[in-house]
């Protein structure tokens, strides 16, 4: 049985980061909403209560019956989690005279026998809270202080509960807390007793056995995108059930230059049973005249489903639909505060399971993106697929602003190919998380030779990120950008201007639509 740490999410922006840090300790963990705590079976070794944008002093503060977790397993309360525990057991939490946000130092460590073992007295930590614990409940004792916060860390007294409780008012998961990983390691290994054996090899062996048991002798149909997630998911399924996995790779006319054939060739070398479907014209016909971003996304998603269904009619005895869902998708679908506001709809095979009356199998639904890549590497998936930049489901459809035509697609494909080729040539491709070109629906004046031009500008976009939730624009060398700009303008007829996007996410998004 895989051991795990359970993280109760109170809506903190750092909750996913806590999970990532725990997994860096080769320990599986799951994030669940604070109000949907599952039954604690033997696999759960410890519980972490996350931070929150709420205050425990608010009338609508997020609360749970702590008796369902305290004493059942070792507990670590982080920031809001610590304040909630203090407040619930008779302590006193008050509004700070000034918001405590940023770097601080543990000026006093009163106890370093367990959670703070190996943490120096002057260790830098990261504070991010507006409330302060001014009085501890009688069941707890002080562990550490900072210059401005008396109660920076505290723990349950011996015998107060059946299992130990630790609370900290700072965030160990952020890199600014220099000994944060030591603290988490102490909790996960020494206090919760996890073995730290959750590795890619362990995941693969366990997942293949699980898939064989779940699917049995039935057949699975899966749509591939050429990206990392769907490819790794397909390879796991292939190792589990062999040729009973049938894959569709649809050319929607919005892929990168030569991508359709290159990806099909890559899949053949992997031994996957892949059917290539050329549906370019069908997508172009349906998209004709559509300019509104959300409308274009929905058309692309709908037509994909229709093409998928039409092709699936030629198959028999399909019981399952495989999907490349990863853990951030799962987390976002069970938001603490209910369904999130739709910023944009995502293009996937949503709706297909119900339409085709298929069961869903999602081999990667417990993994973050970087973990998917590590599993893919262990599976021996070709580097050119494994290290590919993320590419949006609607493809170039969200990188062509305004209406979509085959001519605009061809124009953008050429510019994008120049950008990608030079990223690789200059050794920058693997330094960037995602890069692509965007075609704008405007024209600008230019001069080529003795002639005046009136053609379209293209935007280059390159960002660095870990999971796409936030992103920083990539500081690409000016010399490199000059080479790319010159090559695009000189070789892609119809483009006479190249600009570079220096917007972060937030407030901007990675894609323009």
CSV table of C-alpha atoms in Angstrom, one decimal:
chain,number,residue,atom,x,y,z
A,1,UNK,CA,0.0,0.0,0.0
A,2,UNK,CA,1.3,3.4,-1.0
A,3,UNK,CA,1.9,5.7,2.0
A,4,UNK,CA,0.6,9.2,1.7
A,5,UNK,CA,0.3,12.6,3.4
A,6,UNK,CA,-3.1,14.2,3.2
A,7,UNK,CA,-3.2,18.0,2.7
A,8,UNK,CA,-6.4,19.8,3.7
A,9,UNK,CA,-6.8,22.8,1.5
A,10,UNK,CA,-8.2,26.0,2.9
A,11,UNK,CA,-7.6,27.9,-0.3
A,12,UNK,CA,-4.0,29.0,0.0
A,13,UNK,CA,-2.1,30.0,-3.1
A,14,UNK,CA,0.7,27.8,-1.7
A,15,UNK,CA,-1.2,24.6,-1.3
A,16,UNK,CA,0.0,23.0,-4.5
A,17,UNK,CA,3.5,24.0,-3.6
A,18,UNK,CA,3.3,22.1,-0.2
A,19,UNK,CA,2.3,19.0,-2.2
A,20,UNK,CA,5.2,19.4,-4.6
A,21,UNK,CA,7.6,19.7,-1.7
A,22,UNK,CA,6.3,16.6,0.0
A,23,UNK,CA,6.6,14.7,-3.3
A,24,UNK,CA,10.2,15.8,-3.6
A,25,UNK,CA,10.7,13.7,-0.5
A,26,UNK,CA,9.5,10.7,-2.6
A,27,UNK,CA,6.3,10.6,-0.6
A,28,UNK,CA,2.9,10.5,-2.2
A,29,UNK,CA,0.4,13.1,-1.1
A,30,UNK,CA,-3.1,14.2,-2.0
A,31,UNK,CA,-4.9,17.6,-1.7
A,32,UNK,CA,-8.5,17.5,-0.6
A,33,UNK,CA,-10.9,20.4,0.3
A,34,UNK,CA,-10.9,21.1,4.0
A,35,UNK,CA,-14.6,20.2,4.2
A,36,UNK,CA,-14.3,16.8,2.3
A,37,UNK,CA,-11.9,14.9,4.5
A,38,UNK,CA,-12.0,11.2,3.4
A,39,UNK,CA,-11.9,8.2,5.7
A,40,UNK,CA,-8.4,7.8,7.2
A,41,UNK,CA,-7.3,4.4,6.1
A,42,UNK,CA,-3.9,2.9,6.9
A,43,UNK,CA,-2.3,4.5,3.9
A,44,UNK,CA,-2.6,8.0,5.5
A,45,UNK,CA,0.4,8.6,7.6
A,46,UNK,CA,0.1,12.3,8.3
A,47,UNK,CA,-2.1,15.4,7.7
A,48,UNK,CA,-1.1,19.0,6.8
A,49,UNK,CA,-3.6,21.9,7.2
A,50,UNK,CA,-2.8,24.6,4.6
A,51,UNK,CA,-2.9,28.3,4.8
A,52,UNK,CA,-5.8,30.4,3.6
A,53,UNK,CA,-6.8,33.9,2.4
A,54,UNK,CA,-9.4,33.9,5.2
A,55,UNK,CA,-8.9,34.9,8.8
A,56,UNK,CA,-10.1,32.7,11.6
A,57,UNK,CA,-11.7,35.9,13.1
A,58,UNK,CA,-14.1,36.2,10.2
A,59,UNK,CA,-17.7,35.1,10.6
A,60,UNK,CA,-17.4,33.0,7.4
A,61,UNK,CA,-14.0,31.6,8.2
A,62,UNK,CA,-13.4,28.1,6.8
A,63,UNK,CA,-13.7,25.6,9.6
A,64,UNK,CA,-13.9,21.9,10.2
A,65,UNK,CA,-14.4,19.6,13.2
A,66,UNK,CA,-10.7,19.2,14.1
A,67,UNK,CA,-11.6,16.2,16.2
A,68,UNK,CA,-11.9,14.3,12.9
A,69,UNK,CA,-8.1,14.7,12.4
A,70,UNK,CA,-6.4,15.7,15.6
A,71,UNK,CA,-5.3,12.7,17.5
A,72,UNK,CA,-6.0,10.4,14.5
A,73,UNK,CA,-2.7,11.1,12.7
A,74,UNK,CA,0.3,13.4,13.2
A,75,UNK,CA,-0.8,16.9,12.1
A,76,UNK,CA,1.1,19.9,10.8
A,77,UNK,CA,-0.8,23.2,10.7
A,78,UNK,CA,0.7,25.8,8.4
A,79,UNK,CA,-0.2,29.5,8.9
A,80,UNK,CA,-4.0,29.6,8.8
A,81,UNK,CA,-3.9,25.9,9.8
A,82,UNK,CA,-1.9,26.8,12.9
A,83,UNK,CA,-4.2,29.7,13.7
A,84,UNK,CA,-7.3,27.5,13.3
A,85,UNK,CA,-5.9,25.0,15.7
A,86,UNK,CA,-5.0,27.6,18.2
A,87,UNK,CA,-8.4,29.3,18.0
A,88,UNK,CA,-10.3,26.0,18.1
A,89,UNK,CA,-8.6,24.8,21.3
A,90,UNK,CA,-9.0,28.0,23.3
A,91,UNK,CA,-6.1,30.1,22.3
A,92,UNK,CA,-6.3,33.7,21.2
A,93,UNK,CA,-5.8,34.9,17.6
A,94,UNK,CA,-5.8,38.7,17.0
A,95,UNK,CA,-5.3,41.0,14.0
A,96,UNK,CA,-1.6,42.0,13.7
A,97,UNK,CA,-0.9,45.6,14.1
A,98,UNK,CA,0.9,45.4,10.8
A,99,UNK,CA,0.7,42.7,8.1
A,100,UNK,CA,3.6,40.3,8.6
A,101,UNK,CA,4.7,39.5,5.1
A,102,UNK,CA,8.2,38.6,3.9
A,103,UNK,CA,11.4,37.3,5.4
A,104,UNK,CA,11.9,36.8,9.1
A,105,UNK,CA,14.4,34.9,11.3
A,106,UNK,CA,13.8,32.4,14.0
A,107,UNK,CA,15.5,34.3,16.8
A,108,UNK,CA,14.6,31.8,19.4
A,109,UNK,CA,14.1,28.0,19.1
A,110,UNK,CA,12.8,26.6,22.4
A,111,UNK,CA,12.5,23.0,21.2
A,112,UNK,CA,14.4,21.4,18.4
A,113,UNK,CA,13.9,17.7,19.2
A,114,UNK,CA,11.3,16.9,16.5
A,115,UNK,CA,9.9,19.2,13.9
A,116,UNK,CA,12.7,21.8,14.1
A,117,UNK,CA,15.5,19.2,14.5
A,118,UNK,CA,18.5,20.5,12.4
A,119,UNK,CA,17.1,24.0,12.0
A,120,UNK,CA,19.5,26.7,13.2
A,121,UNK,CA,18.4,29.4,15.6
A,122,UNK,CA,18.7,32.2,13.0
A,123,UNK,CA,17.0,30.3,10.2
A,124,UNK,CA,15.3,32.5,7.7
A,125,UNK,CA,11.5,31.9,7.2
A,126,UNK,CA,8.8,33.4,5.1
A,127,UNK,CA,5.8,35.0,6.8
A,128,UNK,CA,2.5,35.7,5.0
A,129,UNK,CA,-0.3,36.4,7.5
A,130,UNK,CA,-2.4,39.2,8.8
A,131,UNK,CA,-3.3,37.5,12.1
A,132,UNK,CA,-1.1,36.6,15.0
A,133,UNK,CA,-1.5,34.0,17.8
A,134,UNK,CA,-1.1,35.9,21.0
A,135,UNK,CA,-2.0,33.2,23.5
A,136,UNK,CA,-1.6,29.4,23.2
A,137,UNK,CA,-4.2,26.8,24.2
A,138,UNK,CA,-3.2,25.0,27.4
A,139,UNK,CA,-2.6,21.8,25.5
A,140,UNK,CA,0.3,23.4,23.6
A,141,UNK,CA,3.7,24.7,24.2
A,142,UNK,CA,6.0,27.2,22.4
A,143,UNK,CA,8.6,25.9,19.9
A,144,UNK,CA,10.0,29.0,18.2
A,145,UNK,CA,9.8,32.8,18.0
A,146,UNK,CA,10.9,35.6,15.6
A,147,UNK,CA,11.8,39.1,16.5
A,148,UNK,CA,8.3,40.4,15.8
A,149,UNK,CA,6.2,37.2,16.4
A,150,UNK,CA,6.4,35.5,19.8
A,151,UNK,CA,4.4,32.4,18.6
A,152,UNK,CA,6.1,31.4,15.3
A,153,UNK,CA,5.9,27.7,16.0
A,154,UNK,CA,4.2,25.5,18.7
A,155,UNK,CA,3.5,21.9,19.4
A,156,UNK,CA,1.1,19.8,21.5
A,157,UNK,CA,2.3,18.9,25.0
A,158,UNK,CA,3.2,15.3,25.6
A,159,UNK,CA,0.1,13.2,26.1
A,160,UNK,CA,-2.3,16.0,25.2
A,161,UNK,CA,-3.5,14.1,22.1
A,162,UNK,CA,-3.1,10.5,20.9
A,163,UNK,CA,-0.9,11.8,18.0
A,164,UNK,CA,1.4,14.9,18.0
A,165,UNK,CA,0.3,18.2,16.6
A,166,UNK,CA,2.8,20.8,15.2
A,167,UNK,CA,1.9,24.3,14.1
A,168,UNK,CA,4.0,27.0,12.3
A,169,UNK,CA,3.0,30.6,11.4
A,170,UNK,CA,5.4,30.6,8.4
A,171,UNK,CA,5.5,28.8,5.1
A,172,UNK,CA,8.2,26.0,4.9
A,173,UNK,CA,7.2,25.2,1.3
A,174,UNK,CA,8.6,28.4,-0.3
A,175,UNK,CA,12.2,28.7,-1.1
A,176,UNK,CA,12.6,31.9,1.0
A,177,UNK,CA,12.2,29.6,4.1
A,178,UNK,CA,15.8,28.3,3.8
A,179,UNK,CA,15.3,25.3,6.1
A,180,UNK,CA,11.8,24.6,5.0
A,181,UNK,CA,12.6,21.3,3.4
A,182,UNK,CA,14.3,20.2,6.6
A,183,UNK,CA,11.1,20.9,8.5
A,184,UNK,CA,9.0,19.1,6.0
A,185,UNK,CA,11.4,16.2,6.0
A,186,UNK,CA,11.3,15.9,9.7
A,187,UNK,CA,7.5,15.8,9.6
A,188,UNK,CA,7.1,13.4,6.7
A,189,UNK,CA,9.9,10.9,7.7
A,190,UNK,CA,10.5,11.2,11.4
A,191,UNK,CA,7.1,12.2,12.7
A,192,UNK,CA,4.7,10.6,10.2
A,193,UNK,CA,7.0,7.7,9.6
A,194,UNK,CA,6.9,7.7,5.8
A,195,UNK,CA,9.4,5.5,4.0
A,196,UNK,CA,10.1,7.9,1.1
A,197,UNK,CA,9.9,5.1,-1.5
A,198,UNK,CA,7.4,6.8,-3.9
A,199,UNK,CA,9.7,7.0,-7.0
A,200,UNK,CA,8.9,6.9,-10.8
A,201,UNK,CA,9.8,3.2,-10.9
A,202,UNK,CA,7.5,2.5,-8.0
A,203,UNK,CA,4.7,4.5,-9.6
A,204,UNK,CA,5.1,2.7,-12.9
A,205,UNK,CA,5.0,-0.8,-11.4
A,206,UNK,CA,2.0,0.0,-9.2
A,207,UNK,CA,0.1,1.9,-12.0
A,208,UNK,CA,0.6,-0.9,-14.6
A,209,UNK,CA,-0.7,-3.5,-12.1
A,210,UNK,CA,-3.6,-1.3,-11.2
A,211,UNK,CA,-4.5,-0.7,-14.9
A,212,UNK,CA,-4.4,-4.4,-15.7
A,213,UNK,CA,-6.7,-5.1,-12.7
A,214,UNK,CA,-9.1,-2.3,-13.6
A,215,UNK,CA,-9.4,-2.8,-17.4
A,216,UNK,CA,-9.2,-6.6,-17.4
A,217,UNK,CA,-9.6,-7.9,-21.0
A,218,UNK,CA,-11.5,-4.8,-22.3
A,219,UNK,CA,-10.3,-2.4,-25.0
A,220,UNK,CA,-9.4,1.3,-24.5
A,221,UNK,CA,-9.7,4.2,-27.0
A,222,UNK,CA,-7.5,7.3,-26.5
A,223,UNK,CA,-7.0,10.5,-28.3
A,224,UNK,CA,-3.3,11.6,-28.5
A,225,UNK,CA,-2.1,15.2,-28.9
A,226,UNK,CA,1.6,14.6,-29.4
A,227,UNK,CA,2.3,16.2,-26.0
A,228,UNK,CA,3.8,14.8,-22.9
A,229,UNK,CA,0.7,14.0,-20.9
A,230,UNK,CA,-1.2,12.0,-23.4
A,231,UNK,CA,1.9,10.2,-24.6
A,232,UNK,CA,3.0,9.1,-21.2
A,233,UNK,CA,-0.6,8.0,-20.3
A,234,UNK,CA,-0.8,6.0,-23.6
A,235,UNK,CA,2.6,4.3,-22.9
A,236,UNK,CA,1.5,3.3,-19.5
A,237,UNK,CA,-1.7,1.9,-20.9
A,238,UNK,CA,0.2,0.1,-23.7
A,239,UNK,CA,2.5,-1.6,-21.2
A,240,UNK,CA,-0.5,-2.7,-19.2
A,241,UNK,CA,-2.9,-4.0,-22.0
A,242,UNK,CA,-0.8,-4.0,-25.2
A,243,UNK,CA,-2.7,-3.7,-28.5
A,244,UNK,CA,-6.0,-3.5,-26.8
A,245,UNK,CA,-5.2,0.2,-26.7
A,246,UNK,CA,-6.2,2.0,-29.9
A,247,UNK,CA,-5.1,5.7,-30.2
A,248,UNK,CA,-6.4,8.4,-32.5
A,249,UNK,CA,-4.2,11.4,-33.5
A,250,UNK,CA,-6.3,14.1,-35.1
A,251,UNK,CA,-4.9,16.7,-37.4
A,252,UNK,CA,-7.2,19.7,-36.8
A,253,UNK,CA,-5.2,21.9,-39.2
A,254,UNK,CA,-4.0,23.9,-36.2
A,255,UNK,CA,-0.8,22.0,-35.4
A,256,UNK,CA,2.7,23.3,-35.8
A,257,UNK,CA,4.6,23.0,-39.1
A,258,UNK,CA,5.1,19.3,-40.1
A,259,UNK,CA,3.9,18.3,-36.6
A,260,UNK,CA,1.3,15.8,-37.8
A,261,UNK,CA,3.7,13.5,-39.7
A,262,UNK,CA,6.6,13.9,-37.2
A,263,UNK,CA,4.4,12.9,-34.3
A,264,UNK,CA,2.9,9.9,-36.1
A,265,UNK,CA,6.5,8.8,-37.0
A,266,UNK,CA,7.5,9.1,-33.3
A,267,UNK,CA,4.5,7.0,-32.1
A,268,UNK,CA,5.4,4.3,-34.6
A,269,UNK,CA,8.8,3.9,-33.1
A,270,UNK,CA,7.2,3.5,-29.7
A,271,UNK,CA,5.0,0.6,-31.0
A,272,UNK,CA,1.7,2.3,-30.2
A,273,UNK,CA,-1.3,1.4,-32.2
A,274,UNK,CA,-2.1,4.8,-33.7
A,275,UNK,CA,-4.6,5.9,-36.3
A,276,UNK,CA,-3.9,9.2,-37.9
A,277,UNK,CA,-7.0,11.3,-38.9
A,278,UNK,CA,-6.7,14.2,-41.4
A,279,UNK,CA,-9.6,16.5,-40.5
A,280,UNK,CA,-8.0,19.8,-41.4
A,281,UNK,CA,-10.7,20.9,-43.9
A,282,UNK,CA,-13.5,20.0,-41.6
A,283,UNK,CA,-12.1,22.2,-38.8
A,284,UNK,CA,-11.5,25.1,-41.3
A,285,UNK,CA,-15.0,24.9,-42.6
A,286,UNK,CA,-16.5,25.0,-39.1
A,287,UNK,CA,-14.3,27.9,-38.0
A,288,UNK,CA,-14.9,30.1,-41.0
A,289,UNK,CA,-15.9,33.6,-39.9
A,290,UNK,CA,-15.6,32.9,-36.1
A,291,UNK,CA,-13.6,35.6,-34.4
A,292,UNK,CA,-14.6,35.5,-30.7
A,293,UNK,CA,-12.0,33.4,-28.7
A,294,UNK,CA,-14.4,31.4,-26.6
A,295,UNK,CA,-16.5,30.6,-29.6
A,296,UNK,CA,-13.5,29.4,-31.5
A,297,UNK,CA,-12.5,27.2,-28.6
A,298,UNK,CA,-15.9,25.7,-28.4
A,299,UNK,CA,-16.1,25.0,-32.1
A,300,UNK,CA,-12.7,23.3,-32.0
A,301,UNK,CA,-13.8,21.2,-29.0
A,302,UNK,CA,-17.1,20.3,-30.6
A,303,UNK,CA,-15.6,19.3,-34.0
A,304,UNK,CA,-12.9,17.2,-32.2
A,305,UNK,CA,-15.7,15.3,-30.5
A,306,UNK,CA,-17.6,14.8,-33.7
A,307,UNK,CA,-14.5,13.6,-35.6
A,308,UNK,CA,-13.6,11.3,-32.7
A,309,UNK,CA,-17.1,9.8,-32.6
A,310,UNK,CA,-17.3,9.3,-36.4
A,311,UNK,CA,-14.0,7.4,-36.4
A,312,UNK,CA,-14.9,5.4,-33.3
A,313,UNK,CA,-17.9,4.0,-35.1
A,314,UNK,CA,-15.5,1.9,-37.1
A,315,UNK,CA,-14.3,0.1,-33.9
A,316,UNK,CA,-16.1,-2.4,-31.8
A,317,UNK,CA,-16.0,-3.5,-28.2
A,318,UNK,CA,-14.6,-0.3,-26.8
A,319,UNK,CA,-15.3,0.0,-23.1
A,320,UNK,CA,-12.9,2.7,-21.9
A,321,UNK,CA,-11.8,6.1,-22.9
A,322,UNK,CA,-8.2,7.0,-21.9
A,323,UNK,CA,-7.3,10.6,-20.9
A,324,UNK,CA,-4.1,12.4,-20.1
A,325,UNK,CA,-5.6,14.3,-17.1
A,326,UNK,CA,-2.9,15.4,-14.6
A,327,UNK,CA,-3.2,16.4,-11.0
A,328,UNK,CA,-3.6,20.2,-11.4
A,329,UNK,CA,-6.7,19.5,-13.5
A,330,UNK,CA,-8.1,17.4,-10.7
A,331,UNK,CA,-7.4,20.0,-8.0
A,332,UNK,CA,-9.0,22.8,-10.0
A,333,UNK,CA,-12.1,20.8,-10.5
A,334,UNK,CA,-12.7,20.5,-6.7
A,335,UNK,CA,-12.0,24.1,-5.7
A,336,UNK,CA,-12.4,25.0,-2.0
A,337,UNK,CA,-14.6,27.9,-3.0
A,338,UNK,CA,-16.7,26.0,-5.5
A,339,UNK,CA,-16.4,26.1,-9.3
A,340,UNK,CA,-13.9,28.6,-10.5
A,341,UNK,CA,-14.8,31.5,-12.7
A,342,UNK,CA,-14.2,30.4,-16.3
A,343,UNK,CA,-11.3,32.3,-17.7
A,344,UNK,CA,-11.3,30.1,-20.8
A,345,UNK,CA,-12.7,26.7,-21.6
A,346,UNK,CA,-10.2,23.9,-22.0
A,347,UNK,CA,-10.1,21.8,-25.2
A,348,UNK,CA,-10.1,18.1,-24.3
A,349,UNK,CA,-12.4,15.2,-24.8
A,350,UNK,CA,-15.0,16.5,-22.3
A,351,UNK,CA,-18.4,15.1,-23.0
A,352,UNK,CA,-17.1,12.1,-24.9
A,353,UNK,CA,-17.5,9.5,-22.1
A,354,UNK,CA,-21.2,10.3,-21.8
A,355,UNK,CA,-21.8,10.5,-25.5
A,356,UNK,CA,-20.1,7.3,-26.3
A,357,UNK,CA,-21.1,5.6,-23.0
A,358,UNK,CA,-17.5,4.8,-22.0
A,359,UNK,CA,-15.8,4.4,-18.7
A,360,UNK,CA,-12.8,6.8,-18.1
A,361,UNK,CA,-9.3,5.7,-17.3
A,362,UNK,CA,-6.8,8.4,-16.3
A,363,UNK,CA,-3.3,6.9,-15.5
A,364,UNK,CA,-1.7,10.3,-14.7
A,365,UNK,CA,-4.4,11.9,-12.6
A,366,UNK,CA,-2.2,11.8,-9.5
A,367,UNK,CA,0.9,13.4,-11.0
A,368,UNK,CA,2.2,17.0,-11.5
A,369,UNK,CA,3.7,17.9,-14.9
A,370,UNK,CA,7.3,17.5,-13.8
A,371,UNK,CA,6.5,14.1,-12.3
A,372,UNK,CA,4.9,13.1,-15.6
A,373,UNK,CA,8.1,13.9,-17.4
A,374,UNK,CA,10.1,11.9,-14.9
A,375,UNK,CA,7.8,8.9,-15.4
A,376,UNK,CA,8.1,9.3,-19.1
A,377,UNK,CA,11.9,9.3,-18.9
A,378,UNK,CA,11.8,6.1,-16.9
A,379,UNK,CA,9.5,4.6,-19.6
A,380,UNK,CA,12.0,5.5,-22.3
A,381,UNK,CA,9.8,7.9,-24.2
A,382,UNK,CA,11.7,9.7,-26.9
A,383,UNK,CA,13.4,12.9,-25.8
A,384,UNK,CA,11.8,15.0,-28.6
A,385,UNK,CA,8.3,14.2,-27.2
A,386,UNK,CA,9.2,14.3,-23.5
A,387,UNK,CA,10.9,17.7,-23.7
A,388,UNK,CA,8.4,19.3,-26.0
A,389,UNK,CA,7.0,22.6,-24.9
A,390,UNK,CA,3.3,22.5,-23.8
A,391,UNK,CA,1.0,23.3,-26.6
A,392,UNK,CA,-2.6,24.4,-26.2
A,393,UNK,CA,-5.4,22.0,-27.1
A,394,UNK,CA,-6.9,24.4,-29.7
A,395,UNK,CA,-3.4,24.7,-31.1
A,396,UNK,CA,-2.7,27.7,-33.3
A,397,UNK,CA,-6.4,28.5,-33.1
A,398,UNK,CA,-5.7,30.5,-29.9
A,399,UNK,CA,-2.6,32.1,-31.4
A,400,UNK,CA,-4.3,33.5,-34.5
A,401,UNK,CA,-6.4,36.5,-33.2
A,402,UNK,CA,-9.5,37.0,-35.2
A,403,UNK,CA,-10.9,34.6,-37.8
A,404,UNK,CA,-8.9,31.5,-38.9
A,405,UNK,CA,-8.1,30.7,-42.5
A,406,UNK,CA,-5.7,28.1,-44.0
A,407,UNK,CA,-3.6,31.0,-45.3
A,408,UNK,CA,-3.2,32.5,-41.8
A,409,UNK,CA,-2.4,29.1,-40.3
A,410,UNK,CA,0.4,28.6,-42.9
A,411,UNK,CA,1.8,32.1,-42.2
A,412,UNK,CA,1.9,31.4,-38.5
A,413,UNK,CA,3.3,27.9,-38.9
A,414,UNK,CA,6.3,29.4,-40.8
A,415,UNK,CA,7.0,32.1,-38.3
A,416,UNK,CA,6.6,29.7,-35.4
A,417,UNK,CA,9.0,27.2,-37.1
A,418,UNK,CA,11.7,29.9,-37.4
A,419,UNK,CA,11.3,30.7,-33.7
A,420,UNK,CA,11.5,27.1,-32.5
A,421,UNK,CA,14.4,26.2,-34.9
A,422,UNK,CA,16.5,29.0,-33.5
A,423,UNK,CA,15.6,28.3,-29.9
A,424,UNK,CA,17.1,24.9,-30.5
A,425,UNK,CA,20.0,26.2,-32.6
A,426,UNK,CA,21.0,28.7,-29.8
A,427,UNK,CA,20.6,26.1,-27.0
A,428,UNK,CA,17.7,28.0,-25.5
A,429,UNK,CA,14.8,25.5,-26.2
A,430,UNK,CA,15.3,23.5,-22.9
A,431,UNK,CA,15.8,26.8,-21.0
A,432,UNK,CA,12.3,28.0,-21.8
A,433,UNK,CA,9.1,26.3,-20.5
A,434,UNK,CA,6.9,27.3,-23.4
A,435,UNK,CA,7.4,29.3,-26.6
A,436,UNK,CA,5.4,30.2,-29.7
A,437,UNK,CA,4.3,32.9,-32.1
A,438,UNK,CA,1.0,34.8,-32.2
A,439,UNK,CA,-0.5,36.4,-35.4
A,440,UNK,CA,-2.2,39.7,-34.8
A,441,UNK,CA,-5.3,40.8,-36.9
A,442,UNK,CA,-3.8,44.1,-37.8
A,443,UNK,CA,-1.5,45.5,-40.5
A,444,UNK,CA,1.4,47.9,-40.1
A,445,UNK,CA,3.5,49.9,-42.4
A,446,UNK,CA,7.0,48.6,-43.4
A,447,UNK,CA,9.7,49.2,-46.0
A,448,UNK,CA,11.4,46.4,-47.9
A,449,UNK,CA,13.9,47.5,-50.5
A,450,UNK,CA,12.3,50.6,-52.2
A,451,UNK,CA,8.8,49.4,-51.6
A,452,UNK,CA,6.3,50.2,-48.9
A,453,UNK,CA,4.6,47.2,-47.3
A,454,UNK,CA,1.4,46.9,-45.4
A,455,UNK,CA,1.5,43.5,-43.7
A,456,UNK,CA,0.8,41.7,-40.4
A,457,UNK,CA,2.9,41.7,-37.3
A,458,UNK,CA,3.8,38.5,-35.3
A,459,UNK,CA,4.3,38.4,-31.6
A,460,UNK,CA,7.0,36.1,-30.1
A,461,UNK,CA,6.0,34.7,-26.6
A,462,UNK,CA,8.4,32.7,-24.4
A,463,UNK,CA,7.8,32.0,-20.7
A,464,UNK,CA,9.3,30.2,-17.8
A,465,UNK,CA,7.1,28.3,-15.4
A,466,UNK,CA,6.8,25.0,-13.5
A,467,UNK,CA,3.1,24.1,-14.0
A,468,UNK,CA,1.6,27.0,-16.0
A,469,UNK,CA,-0.3,28.4,-13.0
A,470,UNK,CA,2.0,31.4,-13.0
A,471,UNK,CA,4.6,32.3,-15.5
A,472,UNK,CA,7.5,34.8,-16.0
A,473,UNK,CA,8.5,36.1,-19.4
A,474,UNK,CA,11.8,34.6,-20.6
A,475,UNK,CA,14.8,36.9,-20.8
A,476,UNK,CA,16.0,35.8,-24.2
A,477,UNK,CA,19.2,37.4,-25.5
A,478,UNK,CA,18.7,40.5,-27.7
A,479,UNK,CA,21.1,39.0,-30.3
A,480,UNK,CA,18.9,35.9,-30.5
A,481,UNK,CA,15.7,37.9,-30.9
A,482,UNK,CA,17.4,40.0,-33.7
A,483,UNK,CA,18.3,36.8,-35.6
A,484,UNK,CA,14.7,35.4,-35.3
A,485,UNK,CA,13.1,38.7,-36.3
A,486,UNK,CA,15.4,39.1,-39.3
A,487,UNK,CA,14.8,35.6,-40.5
A,488,UNK,CA,11.0,35.8,-40.1
A,489,UNK,CA,10.7,39.2,-41.9
A,490,UNK,CA,13.0,38.1,-44.8
A,491,UNK,CA,11.5,34.6,-45.3
A,492,UNK,CA,7.8,34.7,-44.3
A,493,UNK,CA,6.0,36.7,-46.9
A,494,UNK,CA,3.0,38.5,-45.3
A,495,UNK,CA,4.8,39.4,-42.0
A,496,UNK,CA,6.8,42.7,-41.8
A,497,UNK,CA,7.1,43.2,-38.1
A,498,UNK,CA,8.2,41.1,-35.1
A,499,UNK,CA,7.5,42.1,-31.4
A,500,UNK,CA,8.3,40.3,-28.1
A,501,UNK,CA,5.8,39.8,-25.3
A,502,UNK,CA,7.2,40.7,-21.9
A,503,UNK,CA,4.0,40.1,-19.8
A,504,UNK,CA,3.9,37.9,-16.8
A,505,UNK,CA,1.0,35.6,-15.7
A,506,UNK,CA,-0.8,37.0,-13.9
A,507,UNK,CA,-2.0,39.5,-15.0
A,508,UNK,CA,-1.6,38.3,-18.5
A,509,UNK,CA,-2.2,34.7,-19.6
A,510,UNK,CA,0.4,32.6,-21.4
A,511,UNK,CA,-1.8,32.3,-24.6
A,512,UNK,CA,-3.3,35.4,-26.1
A,513,UNK,CA,-6.8,33.8,-26.4
